[in-house]
Tab-separated table of C-alpha atoms in Angstrom:
chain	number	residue	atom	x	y	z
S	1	UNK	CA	40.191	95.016	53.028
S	2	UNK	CA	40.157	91.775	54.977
S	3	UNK	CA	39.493	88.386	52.655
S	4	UNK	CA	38.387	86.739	55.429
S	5	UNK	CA	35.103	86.527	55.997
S	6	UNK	CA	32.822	84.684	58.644
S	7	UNK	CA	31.552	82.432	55.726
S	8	UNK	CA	35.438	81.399	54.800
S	9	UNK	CA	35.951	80.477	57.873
S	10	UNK	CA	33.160	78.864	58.332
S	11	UNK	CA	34.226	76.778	55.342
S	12	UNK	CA	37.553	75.981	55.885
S	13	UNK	CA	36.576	74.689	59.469
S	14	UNK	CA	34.027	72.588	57.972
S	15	UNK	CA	36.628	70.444	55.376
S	16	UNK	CA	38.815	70.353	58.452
S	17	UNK	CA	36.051	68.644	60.342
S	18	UNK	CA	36.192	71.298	63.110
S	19	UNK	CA	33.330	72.393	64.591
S	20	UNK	CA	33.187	75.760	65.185
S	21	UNK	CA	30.514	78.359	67.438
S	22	UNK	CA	29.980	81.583	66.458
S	23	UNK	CA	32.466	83.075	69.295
S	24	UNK	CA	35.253	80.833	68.156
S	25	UNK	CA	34.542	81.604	64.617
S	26	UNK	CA	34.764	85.715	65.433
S	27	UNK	CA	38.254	84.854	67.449
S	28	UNK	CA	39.604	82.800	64.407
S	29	UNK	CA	38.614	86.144	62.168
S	30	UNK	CA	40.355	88.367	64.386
S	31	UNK	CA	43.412	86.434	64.141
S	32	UNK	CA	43.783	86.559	60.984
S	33	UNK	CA	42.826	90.527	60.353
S	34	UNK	CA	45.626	90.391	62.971
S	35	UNK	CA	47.643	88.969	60.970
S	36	UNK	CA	46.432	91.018	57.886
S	37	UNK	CA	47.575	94.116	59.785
S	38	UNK	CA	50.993	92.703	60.799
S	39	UNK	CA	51.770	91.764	57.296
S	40	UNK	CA	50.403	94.967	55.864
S	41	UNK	CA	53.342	96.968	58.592
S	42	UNK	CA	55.556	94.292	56.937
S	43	UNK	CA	54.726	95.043	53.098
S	44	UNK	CA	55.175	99.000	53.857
S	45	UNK	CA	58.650	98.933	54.772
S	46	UNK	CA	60.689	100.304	52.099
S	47	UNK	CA	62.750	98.171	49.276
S	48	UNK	CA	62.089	94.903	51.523
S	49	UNK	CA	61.985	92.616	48.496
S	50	UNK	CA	65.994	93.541	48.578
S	51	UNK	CA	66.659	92.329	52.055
S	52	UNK	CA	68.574	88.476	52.493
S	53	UNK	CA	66.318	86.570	53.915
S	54	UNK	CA	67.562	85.170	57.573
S	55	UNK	CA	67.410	82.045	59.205
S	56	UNK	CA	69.809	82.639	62.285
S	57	UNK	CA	69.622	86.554	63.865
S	58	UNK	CA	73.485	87.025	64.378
S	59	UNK	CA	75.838	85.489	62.171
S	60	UNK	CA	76.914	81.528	62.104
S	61	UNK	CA	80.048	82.002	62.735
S	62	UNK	CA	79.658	83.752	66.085
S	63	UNK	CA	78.138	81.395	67.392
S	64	UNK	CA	80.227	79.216	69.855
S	65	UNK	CA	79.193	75.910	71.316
S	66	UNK	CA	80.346	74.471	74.623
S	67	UNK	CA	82.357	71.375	74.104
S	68	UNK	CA	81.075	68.156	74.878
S	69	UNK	CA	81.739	67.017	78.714
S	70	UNK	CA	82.316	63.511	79.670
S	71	UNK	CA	79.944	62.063	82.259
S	72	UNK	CA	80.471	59.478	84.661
S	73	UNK	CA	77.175	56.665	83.688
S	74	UNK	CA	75.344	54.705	85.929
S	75	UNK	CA	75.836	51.142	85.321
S	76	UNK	CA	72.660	49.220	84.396
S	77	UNK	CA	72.675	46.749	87.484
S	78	UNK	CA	73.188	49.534	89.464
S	79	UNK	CA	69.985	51.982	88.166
S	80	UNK	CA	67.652	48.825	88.697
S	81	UNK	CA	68.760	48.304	92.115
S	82	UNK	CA	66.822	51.385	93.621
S	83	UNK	CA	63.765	50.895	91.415
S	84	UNK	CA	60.699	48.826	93.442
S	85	UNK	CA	58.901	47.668	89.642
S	86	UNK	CA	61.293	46.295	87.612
S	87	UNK	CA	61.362	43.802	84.498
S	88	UNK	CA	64.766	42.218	83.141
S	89	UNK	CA	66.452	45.348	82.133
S	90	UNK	CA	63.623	48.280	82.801
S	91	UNK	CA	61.571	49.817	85.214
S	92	UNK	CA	58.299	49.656	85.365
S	93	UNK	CA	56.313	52.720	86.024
S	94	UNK	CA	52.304	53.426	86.399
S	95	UNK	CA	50.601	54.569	83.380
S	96	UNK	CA	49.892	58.056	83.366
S	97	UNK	CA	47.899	58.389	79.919
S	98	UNK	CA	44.326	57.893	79.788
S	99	UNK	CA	42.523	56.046	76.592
């Protein structure tokens, strides 16, 4: 039994100040009956409540990590020498963001 209802939903977008149509209010209720059923799959598993609760899927200590690699940098003066726009010590590039 689903405690979701059209009228919840309704209500939740509402004091979220989204607007919602009647489509995109059925798609947010089959989400979450989605996710009703998924959790539902979850809860049946047997003696869950003992399992240790993960945050990595393989243990930390198997994990190995590249070592760090020194790079050769481009020197400042050099970097600004190619670039056409240019202030003091940056380039200048268009603005790509609209207001």
């Amino acid at each position: 039994m689903s405690c979701f209802t059209k009228e919840l939903v309704s209500e939740l977008a509402s004091k979220l100040l989204i607007g919602l149509s009647e489509e995109e209010n059925k798609m947010v209720l089959d989400e979450f009956e989605e996710i009703e059923r998924n959790m539902d799959k979850i809860n049946a598993i047997a003696d869950i409540a003992s399992v240790e609760a993960m945050t990595h899927p393989f243990p930390l200590e198997d994990i190995i990590l590249r070592n760090d690699d020194d790079v050769e940098e481009l020197a400042q003066e050099d970097v600004l020498k190619n670039a056409s726009h240019k202030n003091l010590t940056t380039i200048i590039v268009p603005k790509v963001v609209k207001e």
